[in-house]
């Protein structure tokens, strides 16, 4: 019979433990929710400074207004009000590569650059050199630098300097943020134009500096968004818009003739 | 052209706001994640005491080990490792009536009893009377009292007294918790046996006392569980069990003859 | 060690069976997809007539244009093009009580009426009497009759007579369709207005008459819709509208002040 | 005001059309479900031969017993019996790269080889040459050939010759199946061992030969699986195993100490 080890939740008749601690006595009332999420993901309790940076990231990613995730959750709740879990799940499913993926892409990108170095830079000049080489390499490969650019905040994304400042205050700036900041300083030399370091990107850099698993960076964006989607559903309950959205599409449908699909020929 | 009002996230070229506040300056680094989730759901900022109770509830519900939600997320991640959002969404979809529903059911049940009273009790004796009538009514209707009983913690669920104590410390005990506690005191008189007040139930009572929307009580359990599922996936990445679970079922399949379905006849 | 019996798919080194038949020799190329879906759900092979009615139901429910399910799948695909499974799943999650639920509700409603009869009517006059009593009972309880009424097809839903005709041609009209048809005939006497029997309702009646499990009537609507959603995604790939839908909402957002939630007071 | 063109479902007061045809008169009762799914995806009506091959593919992929998709749907239904749509969606979410992805991977792989040729082979010898070069290239890149190999059917997957035979009977064998068959013939020369052409792979080749969009090959596997999952839920309703699966994991949990995550150091 296989056994299934876990360090997470466990229960006996008189006790419930989480991560080896008494849930009732040591966790409830003692551990904030952001702190707990970090602890569950890493099986180590974060410092207060790490928690503050982590929660700042979650705040930055929680809600961006009428994104596809928000529209989808509201429409799903309109259609299936009996299933709150379905409305949240449907919204999260839109948290894929295009809209929530920059956080993960940026964290992984920076990480890949860093692990390829024999030795990391020790001063800003060194980081700038590494950033120049990094941007140059991407440019030559005709690839974007993840986290660079924003379609709205063209003169700067206000989340970026703020998150960097919080990380600095808490003493948890690491190599990912250092490289990301350096990319922000030097890219105009190479690209010939100044682009903002975006909020999703800086969040990825910060999460990587916090030592969170790279495979799950997107998951933290999704955790943040879950709180945001609950906010969307709560607003929908009192100030509904989903039916208007639905009708704005349905009533403006235009029937057209079928356009038979022709596969690529050889 | 329809307009879509929202008090949640909004962005202009130079600013991002959330709930009318500057996201970068007033939220990031200033507002904890549990506090933010409460704020997003109610559009009012909770007090520190409310936040502590709310986060204690989230801690109580975050992870219960190998529940269906956890097993499903791990299996989904095994099958589709390219989609973290799918693994989390699949797990949340199991957060329905049977496993995560008690929180909502208990909050709503208590609420329905309370709104039916002309005046609420003002002392323990009064609450006990109301609780007696409540348990009696359910018994006569051959219905369970939501939140009463637990298949493992038969002598008491350690989360229950702890959450009540935290709520008392923070001065946010309200009528839902008062009635729930009274049900705990008086039900043996009526049912002839002593059952524990379970943790899911007390969480529902506490969330209702915090003034959170009853329609979304399940959503808060799901938010807590999202953090737990990230923990499950993080553990699965390093100490995988999903393939063993899959094989323990698949290799123990037993082919049987079809059993044609015969609908109820008239 | 538990064993897990199943009559569905099984495989050994040299053979794959499905429902006790050789998948390669007896199913592939021999059994149509609608027929197979019926067979999988009931573990009995349907007759050609049953298959034709079943496939007519699936055709009736496959796609209704820009429903929430379709809008959601397209938006999800826009956001997470890496996850076709997520786009389909998100769309299906909107197949809940409000938009796809009528099929199930109507089938169950008719069934509940039928099982409460000591003996079923044997002629149209008898069905009309039962239908009169049924509509009257609903009216007195201030409840709708599921399947009656349509917001667009006010003079009649073209699917309804067609499905009834197909069922009659194939000799598989049963008591659910008989009662539903009678409701169509007599309800004006009681309600004082003529409402159409809608397509979702007649599909529920037909599925129930086919002897399919009532608990899964919604599932067949979802199967049909899966084919429809693939059509939506295929069209989105070549003639995209999801980004326009997203922007039509996002660009017409109107920031408003928070509206703090005030729970019902006691 | 944007307009949203679609050739799929449309409705006016008296008519419902699908793909430009009267749903009631021309589709219901006239078009099988597999045929309709093909038509919806391509906006062209398939020939009877194409439909037969397409339905054979769907049959081949509908159910493989206790796969993760099946286990997940059953567990989700156990937890949230109120949400059939959630149980189906959760199961489909496991239809990702690892368990249902071979169909898509194989179709795309073959396609990529074919489009890179100036001219396609015209006889078996020519296909064998192309297959040799293809297998050699993969081997040198230390990559697998999608669709080659099976962990159970080591001496041959019975679905593969059967699907090839059906395609040949119907005269719809195209270059994808031709190349796939040639890979089956020549790979032992290069790899030094004989591997079976698996069923998922041949399905991908056949779907590509049918001219279906490569981006959606996985979607057809998911459509097939939706029928299979309904079968799983129908069996679960009458012969439940989900609770046993859940308990077999939960009761065999083994609490272990937390293992703090240490990120890769630089």
Short mmCIF file of N, CA, C and O in Angstrom, two decimals, chain D residues 166-266:
data_model
loop_
_atom_site.label_atom_id
_atom_site.label_comp_id
_atom_site.label_asym_id
_atom_site.label_seq_id
_atom_site.Cartn_x
_atom_site.Cartn_y
_atom_site.Cartn_z
N UNK D 166 -9.31 2.22 -41.81
CA UNK D 166 -10.56 2.98 -42.04
C UNK D 166 -10.29 4.16 -42.97
O UNK D 166 -11.05 4.43 -43.90
N UNK D 167 -9.19 4.86 -42.72
CA UNK D 167 -8.86 6.01 -43.58
C UNK D 167 -8.65 5.54 -45.01
O UNK D 167 -9.09 6.21 -45.97
N UNK D 168 -8.00 4.41 -45.18
CA UNK D 168 -7.77 3.89 -46.54
C UNK D 168 -9.09 3.51 -47.20
O UNK D 168 -9.35 3.85 -48.37
N UNK D 169 -9.95 2.82 -46.43
CA UNK D 169 -11.26 2.45 -46.97
C UNK D 169 -12.04 3.66 -47.47
O UNK D 169 -12.73 3.61 -48.47
N UNK D 170 -11.90 4.75 -46.72
CA UNK D 170 -12.67 5.95 -47.05
C UNK D 170 -11.93 6.87 -48.02
O UNK D 170 -12.44 7.95 -48.36
N UNK D 171 -10.72 6.46 -48.39
CA UNK D 171 -9.97 7.27 -49.35
C UNK D 171 -9.53 8.62 -48.81
O UNK D 171 -9.40 9.58 -49.56
N UNK D 172 -9.33 8.72 -47.51
CA UNK D 172 -8.90 10.01 -46.95
C UNK D 172 -7.50 9.94 -46.33
O UNK D 172 -7.14 10.81 -45.53
N UNK D 173 -6.74 8.92 -46.69
CA UNK D 173 -5.35 8.91 -46.24
C UNK D 173 -4.62 10.06 -46.93
O UNK D 173 -4.71 10.22 -48.14
N UNK D 174 -3.91 10.83 -46.15
CA UNK D 174 -3.16 11.96 -46.70
C UNK D 174 -1.72 11.87 -46.27
O UNK D 174 -1.27 10.84 -45.74
N UNK D 175 -0.99 12.94 -46.47
CA UNK D 175 0.46 12.89 -46.23
C UNK D 175 0.84 12.67 -44.76
O UNK D 175 1.89 12.07 -44.50
N UNK D 176 0.02 13.13 -43.82
CA UNK D 176 0.38 12.93 -42.42
C UNK D 176 0.36 11.44 -42.07
O UNK D 176 1.28 10.93 -41.43
N UNK D 177 -0.70 10.76 -42.46
CA UNK D 177 -0.76 9.32 -42.20
C UNK D 177 0.32 8.58 -43.00
O UNK D 177 0.91 7.61 -42.50
N UNK D 178 0.59 9.03 -44.21
CA UNK D 178 1.62 8.37 -45.01
C UNK D 178 2.99 8.46 -44.33
O UNK D 178 3.73 7.48 -44.25
N UNK D 179 3.30 9.65 -43.87
CA UNK D 179 4.60 9.82 -43.19
C UNK D 179 4.63 9.04 -41.88
O UNK D 179 5.64 8.42 -41.53
N UNK D 180 3.51 9.05 -41.16
CA UNK D 180 3.47 8.35 -39.88
C UNK D 180 3.66 6.84 -40.10
O UNK D 180 4.44 6.19 -39.39
N UNK D 181 2.99 6.30 -41.11
CA UNK D 181 3.14 4.88 -41.42
C UNK D 181 4.59 4.58 -41.80
O UNK D 181 5.16 3.55 -41.38
N UNK D 182 5.19 5.45 -42.57
CA UNK D 182 6.59 5.22 -42.98
C UNK D 182 7.53 5.27 -41.77
O UNK D 182 8.49 4.48 -41.68
N UNK D 183 7.24 6.14 -40.84
CA UNK D 183 8.05 6.18 -39.61
C UNK D 183 7.95 4.82 -38.90
O UNK D 183 8.93 4.30 -38.37
N UNK D 184 6.75 4.26 -38.91
CA UNK D 184 6.58 2.94 -38.32
C UNK D 184 7.42 1.88 -39.01
O UNK D 184 7.93 0.96 -38.36
N UNK D 185 7.57 2.02 -40.34
CA UNK D 185 8.32 1.01 -41.08
C UNK D 185 9.84 1.15 -40.88
O UNK D 185 10.55 0.15 -40.75
N UNK D 186 10.34 2.38 -40.86
CA UNK D 186 11.80 2.55 -40.96
C UNK D 186 12.51 2.81 -39.63
O UNK D 186 13.74 2.69 -39.58
N UNK D 187 11.77 3.20 -38.58
CA UNK D 187 12.49 3.64 -37.38
C UNK D 187 13.39 2.56 -36.78
O UNK D 187 14.42 2.91 -36.19
N UNK D 188 13.08 1.24 -36.91
CA UNK D 188 14.00 0.27 -36.29
C UNK D 188 15.41 0.35 -36.88
O UNK D 188 16.39 0.13 -36.16
N UNK D 189 15.51 0.66 -38.17
CA UNK D 189 16.84 0.79 -38.79
C UNK D 189 17.69 1.82 -38.06
O UNK D 189 18.90 1.66 -37.91
N UNK D 190 17.05 2.89 -37.64
CA UNK D 190 17.82 4.01 -37.07
C UNK D 190 17.91 3.91 -35.56
O UNK D 190 18.95 4.19 -34.97
N UNK D 191 16.82 3.52 -34.92
CA UNK D 191 16.82 3.49 -33.46
C UNK D 191 17.32 2.16 -32.91
O UNK D 191 17.62 2.05 -31.70
N UNK D 192 17.40 1.15 -33.74
CA UNK D 192 17.89 -0.14 -33.28
C UNK D 192 16.91 -0.92 -32.44
O UNK D 192 17.26 -1.89 -31.77
N UNK D 193 15.67 -0.47 -32.43
CA UNK D 193 14.63 -1.21 -31.72
C UNK D 193 13.29 -0.87 -32.37
O UNK D 193 13.16 0.18 -33.02
N UNK D 194 12.33 -1.76 -32.16
CA UNK D 194 11.02 -1.56 -32.79
C UNK D 194 10.03 -1.05 -31.76
O UNK D 194 9.80 -1.68 -30.73
N UNK D 195 9.48 0.11 -32.05
CA UNK D 195 8.49 0.71 -31.16
C UNK D 195 7.14 0.74 -31.87
O UNK D 195 7.09 0.84 -33.10
N UNK D 196 6.05 0.67 -31.11
CA UNK D 196 4.74 0.75 -31.76
C UNK D 196 4.39 2.21 -32.11
O UNK D 196 4.79 3.14 -31.41
N UNK D 197 3.66 2.38 -33.18
CA UNK D 197 3.00 3.66 -33.45
C UNK D 197 1.77 3.72 -32.56
O UNK D 197 0.89 2.86 -32.67
N UNK D 198 1.70 4.70 -31.69
CA UNK D 198 0.60 4.65 -30.74
C UNK D 198 -0.69 5.28 -31.24
O UNK D 198 -0.71 6.01 -32.25
N UNK D 199 -1.76 4.96 -30.53
CA UNK D 199 -3.09 5.38 -30.94
C UNK D 199 -3.29 6.88 -30.91
O UNK D 199 -3.94 7.46 -31.79
N UNK D 200 -2.74 7.54 -29.88
CA UNK D 200 -2.88 8.99 -29.82
C UNK D 200 -2.19 9.64 -31.01
O UNK D 200 -2.69 10.61 -31.58
N UNK D 201 -1.04 9.08 -31.39
CA UNK D 201 -0.30 9.64 -32.52
C UNK D 201 -1.04 9.47 -33.83
O UNK D 201 -1.17 10.42 -34.62
N UNK D 202 -1.55 8.27 -34.07
CA UNK D 202 -2.24 8.05 -35.34
C UNK D 202 -3.50 8.91 -35.42
O UNK D 202 -3.90 9.35 -36.51
N UNK D 203 -4.10 9.17 -34.27
CA UNK D 203 -5.28 10.05 -34.26
C UNK D 203 -4.88 11.46 -34.69
O UNK D 203 -5.60 12.13 -35.43
N UNK D 204 -3.73 11.93 -34.20
CA UNK D 204 -3.25 13.26 -34.61
C UNK D 204 -2.97 13.31 -36.09
O UNK D 204 -3.31 14.30 -36.77
N UNK D 205 -2.37 12.25 -36.62
CA UNK D 205 -2.09 12.21 -38.06
C UNK D 205 -3.39 12.22 -38.86
O UNK D 205 -3.51 12.93 -39.87
N UNK D 206 -4.35 11.45 -38.40
CA UNK D 206 -5.62 11.37 -39.13
C UNK D 206 -6.37 12.70 -39.07
O UNK D 206 -6.93 13.16 -40.07
N UNK D 207 -6.38 13.34 -37.90
CA UNK D 207 -7.07 14.64 -37.79
C UNK D 207 -6.41 15.67 -38.70
O UNK D 207 -7.09 16.49 -39.32
N UNK D 208 -5.08 15.63 -38.76
CA UNK D 208 -4.38 16.57 -39.64
C UNK D 208 -4.71 16.27 -41.10
O UNK D 208 -4.93 17.19 -41.90
N UNK D 209 -4.77 15.01 -41.46
CA UNK D 209 -5.14 14.67 -42.84
C UNK D 209 -6.56 15.08 -43.18
O UNK D 209 -6.89 15.32 -44.34
N UNK D 210 -7.41 15.13 -42.16
CA UNK D 210 -8.80 15.57 -42.40
C UNK D 210 -8.89 17.07 -42.61
O UNK D 210 -9.97 17.60 -42.86
N UNK D 211 -7.75 17.76 -42.48
CA UNK D 211 -7.76 19.20 -42.71
C UNK D 211 -8.31 20.01 -41.56
O UNK D 211 -8.78 21.13 -41.74
N UNK D 212 -8.25 19.46 -40.36
CA UNK D 212 -8.73 20.19 -39.20
C UNK D 212 -7.62 21.12 -38.70
O UNK D 212 -6.43 20.85 -38.89
N UNK D 213 -7.99 22.23 -38.05
CA UNK D 213 -6.97 23.19 -37.63
C UNK D 213 -6.00 22.58 -36.61
O UNK D 213 -6.43 22.04 -35.59
N UNK D 214 -4.73 22.70 -36.89
CA UNK D 214 -3.73 22.11 -36.01
C UNK D 214 -3.80 22.69 -34.60
O UNK D 214 -3.51 22.00 -33.62
N UNK D 215 -4.16 23.95 -34.50
CA UNK D 215 -4.22 24.60 -33.18
C UNK D 215 -5.26 23.94 -32.28
O UNK D 215 -5.25 24.15 -31.07
N UNK D 216 -6.18 23.20 -32.90
CA UNK D 216 -7.29 22.66 -32.11
C UNK D 216 -7.30 21.13 -32.07
O UNK D 216 -8.28 20.53 -31.66
N UNK D 217 -6.21 20.50 -32.48
CA UNK D 217 -6.21 19.02 -32.43
C UNK D 217 -6.49 18.54 -31.01
O UNK D 217 -7.21 17.57 -30.81
N UNK D 218 -5.90 19.23 -30.03
CA UNK D 218 -6.16 18.83 -28.65
C UNK D 218 -7.64 18.97 -28.30
O UNK D 218 -8.19 18.22 -27.48
N UNK D 219 -8.28 19.96 -28.91
CA UNK D 219 -9.69 20.20 -28.60
C UNK D 219 -10.56 19.00 -29.00
O UNK D 219 -11.55 18.70 -28.32
N UNK D 220 -10.20 18.33 -30.08
CA UNK D 220 -11.02 17.18 -30.49
C UNK D 220 -10.81 16.01 -29.51
O UNK D 220 -11.75 15.29 -29.20
N UNK D 221 -9.59 15.88 -29.04
CA UNK D 221 -9.36 14.88 -27.99
C UNK D 221 -10.21 15.21 -26.76
O UNK D 221 -10.74 14.32 -26.09
N UNK D 222 -10.34 16.50 -26.46
CA UNK D 222 -11.13 16.91 -25.30
C UNK D 222 -12.63 16.68 -25.54
O UNK D 222 -13.36 16.33 -24.61
N UNK D 223 -13.07 16.88 -26.77
CA UNK D 223 -14.48 16.60 -27.09
C UNK D 223 -14.77 15.12 -26.87
O UNK D 223 -15.76 14.74 -26.23
N UNK D 224 -13.88 14.28 -27.39
CA UNK D 224 -14.04 12.84 -27.19
C UNK D 224 -14.08 12.51 -25.70
O UNK D 224 -14.92 11.75 -25.22
N UNK D 225 -13.16 13.11 -24.97
CA UNK D 225 -13.06 12.83 -23.55
C UNK D 225 -14.27 13.31 -22.77
O UNK D 225 -14.63 12.75 -21.73
N UNK D 226 -14.92 14.38 -23.24
CA UNK D 226 -16.13 14.84 -22.56
C UNK D 226 -17.17 13.73 -22.54
O UNK D 226 -17.82 13.48 -21.50
N UNK D 227 -17.34 13.03 -23.67
CA UNK D 227 -18.26 11.90 -23.69
C UNK D 227 -17.79 10.81 -22.72
O UNK D 227 -18.60 10.21 -22.00
N UNK D 228 -16.48 10.58 -22.69
CA UNK D 228 -15.96 9.58 -21.77
C UNK D 228 -16.19 9.96 -20.32
O UNK D 228 -16.54 9.12 -19.48
N UNK D 229 -16.01 11.23 -20.00
CA UNK D 229 -16.19 11.67 -18.61
C UNK D 229 -17.65 11.58 -18.18
O UNK D 229 -17.94 11.28 -17.02
N UNK D 230 -18.56 11.84 -19.10
CA UNK D 230 -19.97 11.64 -18.76
C UNK D 230 -20.20 10.17 -18.43
O UNK D 230 -20.92 9.84 -17.47
N UNK D 231 -19.59 9.30 -19.19
CA UNK D 231 -19.67 7.88 -18.87
C UNK D 231 -19.11 7.58 -17.49
O UNK D 231 -19.69 6.81 -16.71
N UNK D 232 -17.99 8.19 -17.16
CA UNK D 232 -17.40 7.99 -15.83
C UNK D 232 -18.35 8.48 -14.73
O UNK D 232 -18.51 7.82 -13.70
N UNK D 233 -18.95 9.64 -14.93
CA UNK D 233 -19.87 10.16 -13.90
C UNK D 233 -21.12 9.29 -13.80
O UNK D 233 -21.64 9.06 -12.70
N UNK D 234 -21.59 8.80 -14.93
CA UNK D 234 -22.77 7.94 -14.91
C UNK D 234 -22.47 6.65 -14.15
O UNK D 234 -23.31 6.15 -13.39
N UNK D 235 -21.26 6.12 -14.34
CA UNK D 235 -20.89 4.91 -13.61
C UNK D 235 -20.70 5.23 -12.12
O UNK D 235 -21.09 4.45 -11.24
N UNK D 236 -20.09 6.39 -11.85
CA UNK D 236 -19.88 6.80 -10.46
C UNK D 236 -21.20 6.91 -9.70
O UNK D 236 -21.29 6.57 -8.52
N UNK D 237 -22.24 7.38 -10.39
CA UNK D 237 -23.55 7.53 -9.75
C UNK D 237 -24.08 6.18 -9.27
O UNK D 237 -24.74 6.11 -8.23
N UNK D 238 -23.83 5.12 -10.01
CA UNK D 238 -24.41 3.82 -9.69
C UNK D 238 -23.44 2.88 -9.00
O UNK D 238 -23.83 2.02 -8.22
N UNK D 239 -22.15 3.03 -9.32
CA UNK D 239 -21.14 2.16 -8.73
C UNK D 239 -19.98 3.04 -8.26
O UNK D 239 -18.92 3.07 -8.87
N UNK D 240 -20.20 3.79 -7.20
CA UNK D 240 -19.23 4.82 -6.81
C UNK D 240 -17.89 4.26 -6.34
O UNK D 240 -17.84 3.24 -5.64
N UNK D 241 -16.82 4.90 -6.75
CA UNK D 241 -15.48 4.57 -6.26
C UNK D 241 -14.74 5.79 -5.73
O UNK D 241 -13.69 5.66 -5.11
N UNK D 242 -15.26 6.98 -5.97
CA UNK D 242 -14.49 8.19 -5.66
C UNK D 242 -14.17 8.30 -4.17
O UNK D 242 -13.07 8.70 -3.78
N UNK D 243 -15.13 7.93 -3.33
CA UNK D 243 -14.84 8.04 -1.91
C UNK D 243 -13.75 7.06 -1.49
O UNK D 243 -12.91 7.38 -0.65
N UNK D 244 -13.75 5.88 -2.09
CA UNK D 244 -12.68 4.92 -1.80
C UNK D 244 -11.32 5.46 -2.26
O UNK D 244 -10.31 5.27 -1.59
N UNK D 245 -11.31 6.11 -3.42
CA UNK D 245 -10.05 6.69 -3.90
C UNK D 245 -9.57 7.76 -2.93
O UNK D 245 -8.40 7.78 -2.52
N UNK D 246 -10.47 8.65 -2.57
CA UNK D 246 -10.13 9.71 -1.62
C UNK D 246 -9.57 9.13 -0.33
O UNK D 246 -8.49 9.52 0.14
N UNK D 247 -10.30 8.16 0.24
CA UNK D 247 -9.85 7.60 1.51
C UNK D 247 -8.53 6.83 1.36
O UNK D 247 -7.71 6.83 2.28
N UNK D 248 -8.33 6.19 0.22
CA UNK D 248 -7.08 5.43 0.05
C UNK D 248 -5.87 6.36 0.10
O UNK D 248 -4.77 5.93 0.42
N UNK D 249 -6.08 7.61 -0.25
CA UNK D 249 -4.99 8.58 -0.15
C UNK D 249 -4.97 9.18 1.26
O UNK D 249 -3.95 9.18 1.94
N UNK D 250 -6.12 9.67 1.67
CA UNK D 250 -6.17 10.42 2.93
C UNK D 250 -5.76 9.55 4.12
O UNK D 250 -5.02 9.99 5.01
N UNK D 251 -6.23 8.30 4.13
CA UNK D 251 -5.93 7.44 5.28
C UNK D 251 -4.49 6.93 5.24
O UNK D 251 -4.01 6.38 6.23
N UNK D 252 -3.85 7.06 4.11
CA UNK D 252 -2.45 6.64 4.00
C UNK D 252 -1.50 7.82 3.94
O UNK D 252 -0.38 7.69 3.46
N UNK D 253 -1.96 8.95 4.41
CA UNK D 253 -1.06 10.10 4.50
C UNK D 253 -0.04 9.82 5.60
O UNK D 253 -0.31 9.12 6.58
N UNK D 254 1.14 10.34 5.43
CA UNK D 254 2.18 10.19 6.44
C UNK D 254 2.77 11.57 6.72
O UNK D 254 3.45 12.13 5.89
N UNK D 255 2.47 12.11 7.90
CA UNK D 255 2.99 13.45 8.22
C UNK D 255 4.51 13.43 8.29
O UNK D 255 5.10 12.56 8.94
N UNK D 256 5.12 14.35 7.60
CA UNK D 256 6.58 14.46 7.64
C UNK D 256 6.94 15.89 8.03
O UNK D 256 6.11 16.80 7.98
N UNK D 257 8.18 16.06 8.43
CA UNK D 257 8.64 17.41 8.79
C UNK D 257 8.70 18.30 7.56
O UNK D 257 9.00 17.81 6.46
N UNK D 258 8.47 19.58 7.75
CA UNK D 258 8.64 20.50 6.62
C UNK D 258 10.06 20.40 6.06
O UNK D 258 11.02 20.11 6.79
N UNK D 259 10.16 20.61 4.79
CA UNK D 259 11.43 20.55 4.07
C UNK D 259 11.61 21.91 3.40
O UNK D 259 11.19 22.11 2.27
N UNK D 260 12.20 22.84 4.12
CA UNK D 260 12.25 24.23 3.61
C UNK D 260 12.87 24.28 2.21
O UNK D 260 13.90 23.66 1.95
N UNK D 261 12.20 25.02 1.36
CA UNK D 261 12.65 25.15 -0.03
C UNK D 261 13.86 26.06 -0.09
O UNK D 261 13.86 27.16 0.44
N UNK D 262 14.89 25.58 -0.75
CA UNK D 262 16.10 26.39 -0.94
C UNK D 262 16.25 26.63 -2.43
O UNK D 262 16.48 25.69 -3.19
N UNK D 263 16.11 27.87 -2.86
CA UNK D 263 16.22 28.12 -4.30
C UNK D 263 17.65 27.89 -4.76
O UNK D 263 18.60 27.95 -3.96
N UNK D 264 17.79 27.66 -6.04
CA UNK D 264 19.10 27.54 -6.68
C UNK D 264 19.96 28.74 -6.29
O UNK D 264 19.51 29.88 -6.35
N UNK D 265 21.16 28.49 -5.87
CA UNK D 265 22.01 29.63 -5.52
C UNK D 265 22.91 29.98 -6.70
O UNK D 265 23.08 29.20 -7.62
N UNK D 266 23.42 31.16 -6.65
CA UNK D 266 24.20 31.66 -7.80
C UNK D 266 25.69 31.60 -7.48
O UNK D 266 26.10 31.77 -6.34
#
